[in-house]
Each structure stands twice: as structure tokens, then as C-alpha cells.
């Protein structure tokens, strides 16, 4: 036998042949090349750059850019983590909430049921009844590590083999395309209509479905992101009814990404859940809805709390969701507790109510102002048009990129000219965004996604630096 | 168009044809039928049962059966969750640790880098250097939601298609078989030698590997659980050397589940990591090692903190792990913080040191006593033999099950006669265990897995009730 030291072997886990090919094909732009470049650049700062730090506008991560956590949720989690603290001067309703958890769980240190604590699922069901005015059943609610885990579990259940496909919007949040690629399922794109405020048109769904079926795809589900990510549109009730009827007719499961339901900035388009519409129509369409503590006004991304609610599914499907989640034992308990607090925040008359209302209103009003300010400014850039953000945390402006820049991007081997745009924006200003090509876009159009999360007093600076860069970019490639 | 209400459709997500067939085949015994029966039974208590509550011995979930959390980790997490508390009377080293995190992160509310906080990865690397006396690189460390997430990511990367297989021990922790089934990879079993204290024999590995290759399996990796789950054996350094040399020779990646590294109860077999052996041998074998805050003396299962360290892997593989984790954005931050505390606990001279040592010693000594007491007792049962637990949190006694019980189990359609045994044990005593068939076992043998986690003053009661049940079971089926 040769000594191991003498004959180092060829490595096994190497591309192109040694690694799962589906994972090699998978892209995830939100944490992709731009972010890696930004992180590398951050290590070299301050250096020969006209900025002193990176402004991360690539991801909806509010607390990383200065949003303060809500006091109530932090007090509850701290109290439950170390119940000694209840002897201190925490508000009564915090103490009450912590004691409720201590009475019906083993605290944050024990695995819970794989679906999550019954206490939390019961209270989420109650909160959903209040939100929608229709029934909700704790046994159809599953607590997850963020919304992403729930989406993955559902897609894994749905994709049975390489002919199964799922309809996803273009532009889309790349969790969907990445997960479907990893599962080796088929991606069936449908396009949102940019010139009509990123409208979701049921005729478009119908055409794309027919075309996919003609190509041999067994289309099983439709993903809808409402409010939209990266596009920010909010769907009307009428639109939801059309979509539900379409899915009912065509036998599609609805996967409703509703994590931005509290981030709606237009009074005339209140958020309406798919659950409410499905139930009120008496539809039998199978639905899964996803929610999270990472967005809304909590912005508790690091807690990784999420849940999914399923409607009209058979016990078989519920059992499979349970079994799949059980292999990871359960989601983290702090996230479960945060879901409880988000769905049942302090009520009028309780000690924390006034502070909670003030903190959430301040965040909401600020988001609304920033969304308006940034989109209005972008629309004054030459060759840029940007739909307003009716909801969520993003703007997705369209940029007319000069032909010379398109050629330069091709020369450098970039997937799209907007990659060049975003890289040069980063290197000139420190502002990190995500190229539109990471979300998908109509052929020949270019976009980028930016959050409007930086503090209000920085938004003017962001606008100035973006405009300055943009003008120079046009000159450079004219 | 017909009204949706008038024509409720056939459901789409139903077995046998509407759901992912791989997930249908997947089993996960630790949260399987016995647990579901126990939970249903718990809801009927107190009733016509000779016990008032369920004793959950099915899962290594220490805090659910009374283990107290360690004070230091809870104080750090609470302080970081709600930094106002730092004004109170927390120990200096707690304040110092929290301030370190506040200075180099955005607290627990922001997504971190997908690999986890650089601060934590640097400190884990330092702690690993101290543990093993060899180098460690923060860039090869990935923080995950528990160890399970890391295992899944590695297996997903390794399995490229239906001919790829991974060697797993029998008996094994079913995370491995479940994940490989879901990925549609091949499971290549190797048997631990029960009559020699669950020894891992490299000749057995060699024979099983050859046989799998003859059947067309491309064997890519070897999973080793050390200390063993459910079997509790601890591998010697000599054994690790043999295994590493075998994997080097055969081109296999090593997946080392080392989550029980602090749960070793025999002085003559200290835990030795695969990392240490691979490095000291100068081997080029590719290795991933998994660790968790759920086990050891922390038992913080609900925090879902874990990490993996990879050794000798190419940048391609590191990039794929990063990309796969990035689709879930990052692991939860409380889990990341708990990993930091576990790997770098209070040091001599620091304010929390004495309490930390007392709390961890008490837990350790108690686990050691309970392991001995329960295994000695089981060995006095008629027809039961049980290897001692050298490590981990489990015993895996072998039970001679009477032929009539075997026939009854077959009549009821159970996978194995030990399912009947465990169900009847549960219904007679309230003690919830897991049938050996859920972990795999030699043909014609029967086992069950039980933890030894219940409080010491309950262990005698557990033994008495188990013995009483066992004797009656033998009579019933004699």
C-alpha cells in the first residue's frame, strides 16, 4: 500500500464533473458576484476610492443599514432566553408573554414539534382569522426558518421529475429559479408588464401555460409574489380573483409569497391575501402562503422566523410537509417566538402598545417617503424609467444602456450589460445593487434592483452619487 | 367557463402519483410514527393509562426533559438581543462578549454573510486550532442551522445523479438515509460490529465498497458518526487512521458527524477529530466535519446552531457550499452566537468561569452516571444485551423478540417486530423510544434506541417500568 503522503490523489469534489451539475447551474444573484465584489472591496477601504464605505442596497436587510429593532420583540426574546430578567423592570405585557411561553413550551432551548410550537400555531391561526375574516386551522400552519425554507419544501414536494414545471414571474426573486434549478424541475416564465406598472396579466399566464404544455412540461404550480419582489407592485382583489379562477381551471397549485404584506404604500390598494380570496370564492384550489419576520416593519432578518399556511391540501400533502421538515427537526425557536409577536403585537391598553405603534409608524412612514423620493429621482435620470414602489422594499428601474456598453459587457463575458452597469456603479460610488439579469427581464431591456432602506439622511447622497455615476457612464460609453 | 364552486377539482398534491416519489419513500424514524402516537396519546392523558405523562426518550432533546440551560450562553444571547440589559448587573465577561458582537456585527437582527459572521468563523478557527493542535482557516468554516443543514448541503453537492452513492453506518442516524433518499442517491450500508462494541471495521468498509462498485454504484463518500448515534461507540485514533487511509486510497470524501464530541464517558478513549488525523497524516483526503450546539453539554437544540469545517477541498467545492447556503441567505444569528460561546467558553479568571465549570461538570457527571445505570439495568433484562455508551446520549439495546411477537408485527404490517415492541412499551408505560429498524440493524436482530436524558431521580422509575413491561411482553408472546 502506498503511503497517503506520497501519492496525493486527484480531488473528487471539483468542477466540471465532480459536483452536482444542477447546483453548478444554479444562480443566486442577491448574494452573487456583485456582493462578493463589494465584500472584497470593503476590505480594501479606505483606499483609492471616492467613498469610505459600501452602501448595501442589494438586499432587504433593514437592520444592516441602521433600522432599529422593535423594542417589544427584543424584550420578549431576551426575557424568554434568560427568565431571571423577569425580576427586572420589563413591561407587564412582556412578562405576560414570556410567562405564556414558559407555561406552554420548554423555552428556546428545546426542539419543538417539527411543525413548530402548538401555542404559536394556534395564535397564528387566530391572527390570520382576524386578518382575513375567514377560518384558519393551526394544523395547516408550519413554522420555518424564514420563508425560504417553506418555499423550498413546497417546491421539493411538487417537483416529481424532470417534466414537472412551475410558473414564476419575470422579474422574480431568485429563490424560485435557484430552487427549481437545484431540483431539476422546469421553470415556466411569465412576464409582468412593466409599462402597466408590472401588472400580472392572466392572458399572459394562459399563453405561457399553453406554450409550456406544448413543449411537454407538466405545469404544476404558479408562484406569485405579492407585493412584488423586485418589482414592488401590489395586486388588486380583482386580479387575485382572476388568478385563483385561472389556477382552479388549470389545476395549478398557488404558491403565494406574501412576505411584504405589511409593506404597502398606496392607500387605494390594500393588501389582500390569496387565502381570503380562495376561501371567499369557495375555490378548491390548493394554496400555500409564505410569511416572514424578516420584512414588514420588524425587519428581523437574523432571527430567521417564517411560516407557511396551506389551504385545500389533502392530508397526504400535509404529512409530506411534516416529514420533510422533521428531517431538520424543527425551526429555531427565537424565530418561532418572533412570528408570534409579529402576528399578535401589543394591543391597545397594554403597556407596550404606544411605543410599539410609534416605532412601527416611524419605520413605515420613513419607508414610504424613501420609496417615493428615490423613485422620483430615478425617473429624472436620462434614459431611466422607474415604476413607483406600491409595496415591498425595492425599486427596479429600467436603464437604457448605450450600445458600446453592451458590447463591452459582452467582451468581458458578463451575462448582461446591466452587470457592467452595476459593477461600475459599485466601484465608482460604493453603492451595491443587483443587476436586473439576476431577476430576469424582457429581452433587450436592462434594469437593476435597489432597496430604499438606507437612512433618510443618506438617500439624497445616494441619489447624487448615482446620478453623477449614471451621467458619466453615458458619456463613457456614448 | 364553469364556476369554480360548481366543479371542485381533483386535488393535485396527493399520493401516490401527485407527490415527489423520493419524498414518499423517505423515512425519518426519530420523528416518525412512534412520536406521532406519543403526541396523540399525550392529548388523551390523564386517561385510562397507568401513567400520567409521556417520557420522551426518543430524541436527544435535553432541555425538554429538564436539563437547565447554561447561564453564560443565555446571558450573552439575552444581552445581545436587548442591549439595554447591559446597564443591569450582568457579569463583566458577558458584557464584554456582547460588546464584541455589537462592535463587529449588526446584532441578531440582520442577515450575516451566507457563511456566517466573520467574527465567529475566526474565533471558531482559533478554537479548533486549540482543540487539534493543527491549523484551521475561517474561510473553510460555514455556520449552519444545526448540523443537519450542513450535512444536507454536502450530500446535495456530492450526489450528481442516480448512480452516485454514499456509505453510511448501520445502525445510523436517519438524517443520512432520509437525505440520500430525497436526493435519489444510492445508500451503501456498512455494518458496525455489535458483538465488538459497535466497532467500525475497515475490512467491512472494503467489502461493502467492492460489492457496491460491482453493482454499478459510484461510491463518493463515507459517513462516520463519532461518537456513534444510535450506538454510542467512540473511535480510537488508530481506527481513525485506518479509515482515513482507506478513504484516501479509494478516493472517498469523509463526512464526519462529530456532534457528540463533548459527550465521551470513557477516559481511555478521548475524542480525536478526523481533522486532526487527516492533517497529522498529511493526507489529502477531502473531509467535512459537522458540529452543533444541540448536543454536548449545551443541549441548546432550539437555537439551531451548527457549523461545518471542510479540509482539503478545492475552491470549486467551497464556492458551491457558499452558493447553496446563500439561497437561504444565512443561518440564524442566535445559533451563530451560541456556536461562538460553545467553542470559546468562559476562561479561568473570568467572572463566569466558576459557574460555567460547575454547570457543565454537573451535566457531564450526571449523563455519565445515567448512561452507566441504564445500560447496566438493561443488561439484566431477560434476552436483552446492551453495549455500554462510551459516548453520545443513547443506548441501543438488542432485544430477543419472541417468534409470536414477530408474527403479530407482520400481521399488523409493521416494518419490524421492534416497532410492535416500542408501541406496546409506549402504551404500557408512557416511555417513548425509537424502534431499531428506524436506524437499520443486522437482519433478524431487533433493537430500540433510548436516550438516558431524563432526570436522575426518574431513571429508576424508567428502569422499573421498562422491566415490568418487558417481562409482560415476553409472557404475552411466549
Tab-separated table of C-alpha atoms in Angstrom, chain B residues 49-473:
chain	number	residue	atom	x	y	z
B	49	UNK	CA	-53.424	4.701	31.334
B	50	UNK	CA	-51.141	3.604	34.141
B	51	UNK	CA	-49.026	6.728	33.744
B	52	UNK	CA	-49.671	10.451	33.845
B	53	UNK	CA	-47.271	11.718	31.205
B	54	UNK	CA	-45.061	10.712	28.298
B	55	UNK	CA	-41.345	10.291	28.981
B	56	UNK	CA	-39.703	11.287	25.720
B	57	UNK	CA	-36.629	9.066	25.326
B	58	UNK	CA	-36.882	9.145	21.541
B	59	UNK	CA	-34.724	12.157	20.874
B	60	UNK	CA	-31.623	13.865	22.193
B	61	UNK	CA	-33.509	16.932	23.409
B	62	UNK	CA	-32.090	17.513	26.899
B	63	UNK	CA	-33.972	20.666	27.861
B	64	UNK	CA	-37.321	19.075	27.068
B	65	UNK	CA	-36.687	16.599	29.887
B	66	UNK	CA	-35.402	19.037	32.457
B	67	UNK	CA	-31.758	19.877	31.670
B	68	UNK	CA	-31.157	23.506	32.636
B	69	UNK	CA	-29.529	25.826	30.103
B	70	UNK	CA	-26.031	27.101	30.844
B	71	UNK	CA	-26.239	30.568	32.330
B	72	UNK	CA	-23.440	32.171	30.321
B	73	UNK	CA	-24.834	31.461	26.866
B	74	UNK	CA	-28.286	32.650	27.888
B	75	UNK	CA	-26.910	35.882	29.349
B	76	UNK	CA	-24.903	36.602	26.201
B	77	UNK	CA	-27.851	35.953	23.894
B	78	UNK	CA	-30.207	37.995	26.079
B	79	UNK	CA	-27.749	40.883	26.260
B	80	UNK	CA	-27.206	40.910	22.533
B	81	UNK	CA	-30.943	40.659	21.880
B	82	UNK	CA	-31.727	43.677	24.045
B	83	UNK	CA	-28.552	45.647	24.751
B	84	UNK	CA	-30.404	47.873	27.253
B	85	UNK	CA	-29.851	44.981	29.633
B	86	UNK	CA	-26.124	45.660	29.676
B	87	UNK	CA	-26.931	48.518	32.064
B	88	UNK	CA	-28.131	45.888	34.554
B	89	UNK	CA	-25.947	43.608	36.592
B	90	UNK	CA	-24.724	41.090	34.032
B	91	UNK	CA	-21.212	39.662	34.637
B	92	UNK	CA	-18.302	41.550	33.097
B	93	UNK	CA	-17.383	38.766	30.684
B	94	UNK	CA	-20.961	38.635	29.423
B	95	UNK	CA	-20.904	42.378	28.799
B	96	UNK	CA	-17.529	42.061	27.117
B	97	UNK	CA	-18.743	39.267	24.816
B	98	UNK	CA	-21.897	41.202	23.880
B	99	UNK	CA	-19.896	44.334	23.163
B	100	UNK	CA	-17.560	42.332	20.957
B	101	UNK	CA	-20.568	41.189	18.913
B	102	UNK	CA	-22.094	44.661	18.792
B	103	UNK	CA	-18.803	46.009	17.531
B	104	UNK	CA	-18.404	43.506	14.716
B	105	UNK	CA	-21.938	42.668	13.603
B	106	UNK	CA	-25.384	44.200	13.262
B	107	UNK	CA	-26.621	42.164	16.213
B	108	UNK	CA	-29.133	39.354	15.928
B	109	UNK	CA	-31.492	41.194	13.569
B	110	UNK	CA	-29.584	41.347	10.298
B	111	UNK	CA	-28.678	38.711	7.757
B	112	UNK	CA	-24.974	37.942	8.010
B	113	UNK	CA	-22.672	36.773	5.272
B	114	UNK	CA	-24.055	33.481	3.985
B	115	UNK	CA	-21.159	31.624	5.597
B	116	UNK	CA	-21.893	33.260	8.937
B	117	UNK	CA	-20.310	36.168	10.773
B	118	UNK	CA	-16.573	36.521	10.033
B	119	UNK	CA	-16.030	37.210	13.739
B	120	UNK	CA	-17.497	33.859	14.717
B	121	UNK	CA	-15.700	31.948	11.980
B	122	UNK	CA	-12.367	33.456	13.020
B	123	UNK	CA	-12.959	32.512	16.621
B	124	UNK	CA	-14.137	29.013	15.731
B	125	UNK	CA	-10.964	28.534	13.713
B	126	UNK	CA	-8.917	29.632	16.697
B	127	UNK	CA	-10.770	27.230	18.985
B	128	UNK	CA	-10.280	24.383	16.514
B	129	UNK	CA	-6.540	25.102	16.407
B	130	UNK	CA	-6.517	24.819	20.162
B	131	UNK	CA	-8.573	21.584	20.123
B	132	UNK	CA	-6.481	19.813	17.495
B	133	UNK	CA	-3.080	21.457	17.558
B	134	UNK	CA	-3.211	21.920	13.799
B	135	UNK	CA	-4.076	24.859	11.563
B	136	UNK	CA	-7.640	25.970	10.809
B	137	UNK	CA	-8.899	28.542	8.328
B	138	UNK	CA	-12.032	30.684	8.898
B	139	UNK	CA	-12.738	30.581	5.155
B	140	UNK	CA	-13.337	26.830	5.358
B	141	UNK	CA	-15.883	27.167	8.161
B	142	UNK	CA	-19.596	27.602	7.424
B	143	UNK	CA	-22.209	28.348	10.087
B	144	UNK	CA	-25.477	26.491	9.640
B	145	UNK	CA	-28.901	25.951	11.240
B	146	UNK	CA	-27.860	22.989	13.363
B	147	UNK	CA	-25.558	20.318	11.986
B	148	UNK	CA	-28.353	18.852	9.832
B	149	UNK	CA	-28.287	21.726	7.347
B	150	UNK	CA	-24.571	21.244	6.758
B	151	UNK	CA	-24.974	17.523	6.185
B	152	UNK	CA	-27.728	18.151	3.660
B	153	UNK	CA	-25.713	20.725	1.746
B	154	UNK	CA	-22.718	18.386	1.475
B	155	UNK	CA	-24.790	15.396	0.382
B	156	UNK	CA	-26.584	17.557	-2.179
B	157	UNK	CA	-23.236	18.636	-3.596
B	158	UNK	CA	-21.898	15.074	-3.705
B	159	UNK	CA	-24.851	13.291	-5.337
B	160	UNK	CA	-24.693	14.152	-9.036
B	161	UNK	CA	-27.120	11.537	-10.282
B	162	UNK	CA	-28.759	8.194	-9.535
B	163	UNK	CA	-25.515	6.157	-9.723
B	164	UNK	CA	-23.742	8.124	-7.017
B	165	UNK	CA	-23.737	6.595	-3.582
B	166	UNK	CA	-22.579	7.307	-0.055
B	167	UNK	CA	-21.542	4.771	2.584
B	168	UNK	CA	-23.449	5.070	5.839
B	169	UNK	CA	-23.185	3.020	9.016
B	170	UNK	CA	-25.837	0.562	10.065
B	171	UNK	CA	-27.192	1.400	12.551
B	172	UNK	CA	-27.166	5.092	11.556
B	173	UNK	CA	-28.831	8.345	12.446
B	174	UNK	CA	-31.623	8.541	9.842
B	175	UNK	CA	-30.747	12.058	8.680
B	176	UNK	CA	-28.330	10.323	6.307
B	177	UNK	CA	-30.675	7.762	4.812
B	178	UNK	CA	-33.538	10.283	4.610
B	179	UNK	CA	-31.455	12.904	2.842
B	180	UNK	CA	-29.912	10.406	0.424
B	181	UNK	CA	-33.371	9.047	-0.378
B	182	UNK	CA	-34.695	12.553	-1.036
B	183	UNK	CA	-31.705	13.232	-3.300
B	184	UNK	CA	-32.267	9.927	-5.110
B	185	UNK	CA	-28.702	8.841	-4.381
B	186	UNK	CA	-27.627	5.293	-3.564
B	187	UNK	CA	-27.238	4.223	0.035
B	188	UNK	CA	-24.279	1.927	0.591
B	189	UNK	CA	-24.612	0.347	4.010
B	190	UNK	CA	-21.737	-0.825	6.151
B	191	UNK	CA	-22.394	-2.658	9.398
B	192	UNK	CA	-20.969	-1.795	12.778
B	193	UNK	CA	-19.972	-4.879	14.746
B	194	UNK	CA	-22.320	-5.152	17.710
B	195	UNK	CA	-20.524	-8.058	19.361
B	196	UNK	CA	-17.334	-5.978	19.432
B	197	UNK	CA	-18.860	-2.870	20.955
B	198	UNK	CA	-20.136	-1.500	17.619
B	199	UNK	CA	-16.618	-1.473	16.228
B	200	UNK	CA	-16.055	0.090	12.806
B	201	UNK	CA	-14.067	-2.481	10.832
B	202	UNK	CA	-12.187	-1.308	7.761
B	203	UNK	CA	-12.440	-4.775	6.177
B	204	UNK	CA	-16.192	-4.381	6.315
B	205	UNK	CA	-15.877	-0.995	4.593
B	206	UNK	CA	-13.695	-2.548	1.958
B	207	UNK	CA	-16.032	-5.465	1.265
B	208	UNK	CA	-19.105	-3.275	1.073
B	209	UNK	CA	-17.348	-0.803	-1.200
B	210	UNK	CA	-16.280	-3.540	-3.596
B	211	UNK	CA	-19.718	-5.035	-3.663
B	212	UNK	CA	-21.359	-1.634	-4.315
B	213	UNK	CA	-18.946	-0.943	-7.154
B	214	UNK	CA	-19.727	-4.322	-8.665
B	215	UNK	CA	-23.349	-3.267	-8.667
B	216	UNK	CA	-22.530	-0.122	-10.602
B	217	UNK	CA	-22.605	2.371	-7.765
B	218	UNK	CA	-20.138	5.246	-7.945
B	219	UNK	CA	-19.302	5.477	-4.272
B	220	UNK	CA	-18.273	9.032	-3.446
B	221	UNK	CA	-18.191	9.446	0.303
B	222	UNK	CA	-18.134	7.722	3.660
B	223	UNK	CA	-20.220	8.956	6.592
B	224	UNK	CA	-18.864	8.263	10.053
B	225	UNK	CA	-20.680	9.222	13.237
B	226	UNK	CA	-18.208	9.565	16.108
B	227	UNK	CA	-19.214	9.228	18.922
B	228	UNK	CA	-21.844	6.949	17.436
B	229	UNK	CA	-25.547	7.627	17.125
B	230	UNK	CA	-27.507	5.496	18.000
B	231	UNK	CA	-24.675	3.180	19.013
B	232	UNK	CA	-22.553	5.280	21.391
B	233	UNK	CA	-19.122	3.874	20.499
B	234	UNK	CA	-16.053	6.158	20.440
B	235	UNK	CA	-13.425	5.554	17.746
B	236	UNK	CA	-9.760	5.267	18.668
B	237	UNK	CA	-7.052	7.240	16.940
B	238	UNK	CA	-5.754	4.023	15.339
B	239	UNK	CA	-9.176	3.336	13.894
B	240	UNK	CA	-9.416	6.889	12.516
B	241	UNK	CA	-6.023	6.462	10.847
B	242	UNK	CA	-7.199	3.263	9.140
B	243	UNK	CA	-10.370	4.957	7.951
B	244	UNK	CA	-8.537	7.980	6.581
B	245	UNK	CA	-6.065	5.772	4.741
B	246	UNK	CA	-8.902	3.687	3.333
B	247	UNK	CA	-10.711	6.800	2.058
B	248	UNK	CA	-7.522	8.243	0.636
B	249	UNK	CA	-6.829	5.003	-1.199
B	250	UNK	CA	-10.363	4.690	-2.520
B	251	UNK	CA	-10.951	8.337	-3.345
B	252	UNK	CA	-13.805	8.813	-0.876
B	253	UNK	CA	-14.785	12.068	0.807
B	254	UNK	CA	-15.206	11.728	4.585
B	255	UNK	CA	-18.319	13.180	6.195
B	256	UNK	CA	-17.599	13.205	9.911
B	257	UNK	CA	-20.568	13.725	12.207
B	258	UNK	CA	-18.792	14.806	15.378
B	259	UNK	CA	-21.655	16.491	17.202
B	260	UNK	CA	-21.183	14.356	20.325
B	261	UNK	CA	-17.502	15.193	20.734
B	262	UNK	CA	-18.058	16.540	24.265
B	263	UNK	CA	-20.191	13.534	25.234
B	264	UNK	CA	-17.468	10.978	25.885
B	265	UNK	CA	-17.717	8.960	29.082
B	266	UNK	CA	-14.648	6.691	28.933
B	267	UNK	CA	-11.262	8.035	29.976
B	268	UNK	CA	-9.271	5.638	27.813
B	269	UNK	CA	-10.880	6.817	24.582
B	270	UNK	CA	-10.641	10.598	24.342
B	271	UNK	CA	-12.357	12.174	21.360
B	272	UNK	CA	-9.984	12.649	18.408
B	273	UNK	CA	-11.221	14.610	15.436
B	274	UNK	CA	-10.901	13.455	11.841
B	275	UNK	CA	-9.451	16.878	11.089
B	276	UNK	CA	-6.555	16.259	13.442
B	277	UNK	CA	-5.801	12.829	11.990
B	278	UNK	CA	-6.116	13.918	8.359
B	279	UNK	CA	-3.812	16.861	8.984
B	280	UNK	CA	-1.254	14.971	11.016
B	281	UNK	CA	-1.074	12.211	8.400
B	282	UNK	CA	-0.579	14.802	5.686
B	283	UNK	CA	-3.462	13.129	3.915
B	284	UNK	CA	-5.131	14.880	1.008
B	285	UNK	CA	-8.496	13.241	1.679
B	286	UNK	CA	-11.437	15.615	1.400
B	287	UNK	CA	-13.207	15.956	4.710
B	288	UNK	CA	-16.215	17.760	6.124
B	289	UNK	CA	-16.781	17.746	9.870
B	290	UNK	CA	-20.087	18.752	11.478
B	291	UNK	CA	-20.750	20.173	14.905
B	292	UNK	CA	-23.729	21.601	16.781
B	293	UNK	CA	-24.828	23.424	19.937
B	294	UNK	CA	-27.702	20.971	20.337
B	295	UNK	CA	-25.647	18.249	21.965
B	296	UNK	CA	-22.541	18.281	24.151
B	297	UNK	CA	-23.222	19.925	27.498
B	298	UNK	CA	-25.058	22.898	25.998
B	299	UNK	CA	-28.076	20.960	24.769
B	300	UNK	CA	-29.377	24.128	23.079
B	301	UNK	CA	-31.416	22.229	20.487
B	302	UNK	CA	-33.894	25.056	19.964
B	303	UNK	CA	-31.201	27.537	18.978
B	304	UNK	CA	-30.362	25.539	15.853
B	305	UNK	CA	-26.705	26.486	15.827
B	306	UNK	CA	-24.189	24.422	13.889
B	307	UNK	CA	-21.122	24.623	11.734
B	308	UNK	CA	-19.139	22.591	9.291
B	309	UNK	CA	-15.433	22.722	8.621
B	310	UNK	CA	-14.041	21.409	5.360
B	311	UNK	CA	-10.488	20.245	4.789
B	312	UNK	CA	-8.569	19.655	1.564
B	313	UNK	CA	-11.418	20.771	-0.668
B	314	UNK	CA	-10.903	22.728	-3.874
B	315	UNK	CA	-12.191	26.291	-4.191
B	316	UNK	CA	-14.924	24.967	-6.542
B	317	UNK	CA	-16.395	22.951	-3.728
B	318	UNK	CA	-16.124	25.825	-1.228
B	319	UNK	CA	-17.884	28.093	-3.707
B	320	UNK	CA	-20.686	25.599	-4.169
B	321	UNK	CA	-21.245	25.285	-0.433
B	322	UNK	CA	-21.373	29.077	-0.230
B	323	UNK	CA	-23.816	29.323	-3.125
B	324	UNK	CA	-26.093	26.629	-1.749
B	325	UNK	CA	-26.203	28.262	1.675
B	326	UNK	CA	-26.735	31.688	0.125
B	327	UNK	CA	-30.116	30.645	-1.278
B	328	UNK	CA	-31.273	30.513	2.358
B	329	UNK	CA	-29.366	33.792	2.970
B	330	UNK	CA	-27.751	32.791	6.279
B	331	UNK	CA	-28.261	30.705	9.397
B	332	UNK	CA	-29.993	32.246	12.393
B	333	UNK	CA	-27.789	34.590	14.399
B	334	UNK	CA	-28.645	33.295	17.856
B	335	UNK	CA	-27.343	29.917	16.707
B	336	UNK	CA	-24.193	31.599	15.398
B	337	UNK	CA	-23.643	33.331	18.735
B	338	UNK	CA	-24.205	30.078	20.608
B	339	UNK	CA	-21.543	28.397	18.450
B	340	UNK	CA	-19.148	31.164	19.429
B	341	UNK	CA	-19.841	30.645	23.126
B	342	UNK	CA	-19.609	26.859	22.897
B	343	UNK	CA	-16.278	26.945	21.097
B	344	UNK	CA	-14.874	29.701	23.326
B	345	UNK	CA	-16.475	29.351	26.756
B	346	UNK	CA	-15.531	31.477	29.790
B	347	UNK	CA	-11.828	31.169	30.631
B	348	UNK	CA	-10.120	30.852	34.020
B	349	UNK	CA	-10.085	34.209	35.775
B	350	UNK	CA	-13.214	35.470	34.060
B	351	UNK	CA	-16.252	36.231	36.142
B	352	UNK	CA	-18.455	33.469	34.724
B	353	UNK	CA	-15.815	30.764	34.705
B	354	UNK	CA	-16.568	29.038	38.009
B	355	UNK	CA	-20.297	28.880	37.394
B	356	UNK	CA	-19.749	27.614	33.850
B	357	UNK	CA	-17.447	24.849	35.075
B	358	UNK	CA	-19.874	23.843	37.798
B	359	UNK	CA	-22.873	23.751	35.474
B	360	UNK	CA	-21.111	21.786	32.732
B	361	UNK	CA	-19.487	19.349	35.176
B	362	UNK	CA	-22.800	18.649	36.846
B	363	UNK	CA	-24.410	17.884	33.489
B	364	UNK	CA	-21.490	15.747	32.357
B	365	UNK	CA	-21.243	13.709	35.540
B	366	UNK	CA	-24.962	13.155	35.592
B	367	UNK	CA	-25.014	11.958	31.954
B	368	UNK	CA	-22.160	9.578	32.703
B	369	UNK	CA	-23.928	8.118	35.749
B	370	UNK	CA	-27.226	7.761	33.901
B	371	UNK	CA	-25.573	6.072	30.914
B	372	UNK	CA	-23.962	3.512	33.210
B	373	UNK	CA	-27.037	2.934	35.329
B	374	UNK	CA	-29.419	2.432	32.425
B	375	UNK	CA	-27.150	0.174	30.390
B	376	UNK	CA	-26.347	-1.984	33.407
B	377	UNK	CA	-30.025	-2.328	34.170
B	378	UNK	CA	-30.934	-3.210	30.580
B	379	UNK	CA	-28.334	-5.954	30.579
B	380	UNK	CA	-30.199	-7.647	33.442
B	381	UNK	CA	-33.427	-7.884	31.388
B	382	UNK	CA	-34.110	-11.350	30.060
B	383	UNK	CA	-32.987	-11.607	26.443
B	384	UNK	CA	-31.632	-8.068	26.303
B	385	UNK	CA	-27.999	-7.140	25.723
B	386	UNK	CA	-26.707	-3.621	25.582
B	387	UNK	CA	-23.272	-2.269	24.784
B	388	UNK	CA	-22.246	0.470	27.194
B	389	UNK	CA	-22.456	4.036	25.951
B	390	UNK	CA	-18.902	5.260	25.542
B	391	UNK	CA	-20.287	8.499	24.192
B	392	UNK	CA	-23.278	10.426	22.785
B	393	UNK	CA	-26.687	10.337	24.510
B	394	UNK	CA	-28.146	6.957	23.594
B	395	UNK	CA	-28.308	3.273	24.311
B	396	UNK	CA	-29.203	0.811	21.595
B	397	UNK	CA	-30.077	-2.437	23.360
B	398	UNK	CA	-30.678	-5.607	21.423
B	399	UNK	CA	-33.867	-7.420	22.315
B	400	UNK	CA	-34.670	-11.061	21.605
B	401	UNK	CA	-38.254	-10.799	20.469
B	402	UNK	CA	-40.380	-13.961	20.711
B	403	UNK	CA	-41.499	-15.547	17.465
B	404	UNK	CA	-45.167	-14.911	18.251
B	405	UNK	CA	-44.481	-11.188	18.557
B	406	UNK	CA	-42.617	-11.262	15.253
B	407	UNK	CA	-45.678	-12.855	13.669
B	408	UNK	CA	-48.033	-10.362	15.282
B	409	UNK	CA	-45.926	-7.457	13.991
B	410	UNK	CA	-46.009	-8.932	10.478
B	411	UNK	CA	-49.771	-9.404	10.763
B	412	UNK	CA	-50.169	-5.729	11.640
B	413	UNK	CA	-47.948	-4.709	8.742
B	414	UNK	CA	-45.181	-3.186	10.843
B	415	UNK	CA	-41.766	-2.825	9.253
B	416	UNK	CA	-40.190	-4.850	12.054
B	417	UNK	CA	-41.065	-6.582	15.302
B	418	UNK	CA	-39.301	-3.856	17.260
B	419	UNK	CA	-41.991	-1.432	16.112
B	420	UNK	CA	-44.511	-3.611	17.949
B	421	UNK	CA	-42.234	-3.677	20.982
B	422	UNK	CA	-41.846	0.092	21.098
B	423	UNK	CA	-45.549	0.758	20.539
B	424	UNK	CA	-46.513	-1.595	23.345
B	425	UNK	CA	-43.810	-0.086	25.571
B	426	UNK	CA	-45.238	3.368	24.923
B	427	UNK	CA	-48.805	2.329	25.572
B	428	UNK	CA	-47.942	0.431	28.743
B	429	UNK	CA	-45.515	2.898	30.310
B	430	UNK	CA	-45.601	6.237	28.501
B	431	UNK	CA	-41.929	5.783	27.609
B	432	UNK	CA	-41.322	6.867	24.007
B	433	UNK	CA	-38.361	5.209	22.271
B	434	UNK	CA	-37.490	4.585	18.625
B	435	UNK	CA	-37.525	1.114	17.039
B	436	UNK	CA	-34.137	-0.165	15.906
B	437	UNK	CA	-35.487	-0.653	12.412
B	438	UNK	CA	-35.572	3.141	12.080
B	439	UNK	CA	-31.777	3.169	12.269
B	440	UNK	CA	-31.103	-0.105	10.469
B	441	UNK	CA	-29.801	-3.309	12.048
B	442	UNK	CA	-28.486	-6.723	11.115
B	443	UNK	CA	-31.151	-8.977	9.586
B	444	UNK	CA	-33.105	-10.865	12.226
B	445	UNK	CA	-31.997	-8.678	15.124
B	446	UNK	CA	-34.207	-6.230	16.999
B	447	UNK	CA	-33.274	-3.134	18.959
B	448	UNK	CA	-34.609	0.114	20.233
B	449	UNK	CA	-32.909	3.432	20.850
B	450	UNK	CA	-33.413	5.220	24.120
B	451	UNK	CA	-31.779	8.342	25.424
B	452	UNK	CA	-30.565	8.470	29.008
B	453	UNK	CA	-31.582	12.087	29.396
B	454	UNK	CA	-34.475	12.015	31.895
B	455	UNK	CA	-33.578	13.441	35.323
B	456	UNK	CA	-31.592	11.091	37.554
B	457	UNK	CA	-34.385	10.691	40.042
B	458	UNK	CA	-36.611	9.361	37.244
B	459	UNK	CA	-34.131	6.815	35.858
B	460	UNK	CA	-35.005	4.211	38.495
B	461	UNK	CA	-38.671	4.611	37.637
B	462	UNK	CA	-37.930	4.277	33.932
B	463	UNK	CA	-35.968	1.092	34.586
B	464	UNK	CA	-38.709	-0.399	36.750
B	465	UNK	CA	-41.444	0.365	34.241
B	466	UNK	CA	-39.365	-0.891	31.320
B	467	UNK	CA	-38.534	-4.146	33.114
B	468	UNK	CA	-42.105	-4.684	34.139
B	469	UNK	CA	-43.291	-4.125	30.577
B	470	UNK	CA	-40.532	-6.307	29.149
B	471	UNK	CA	-41.371	-9.275	31.350
B	472	UNK	CA	-45.060	-8.998	30.499
B	473	UNK	CA	-44.262	-8.695	26.798
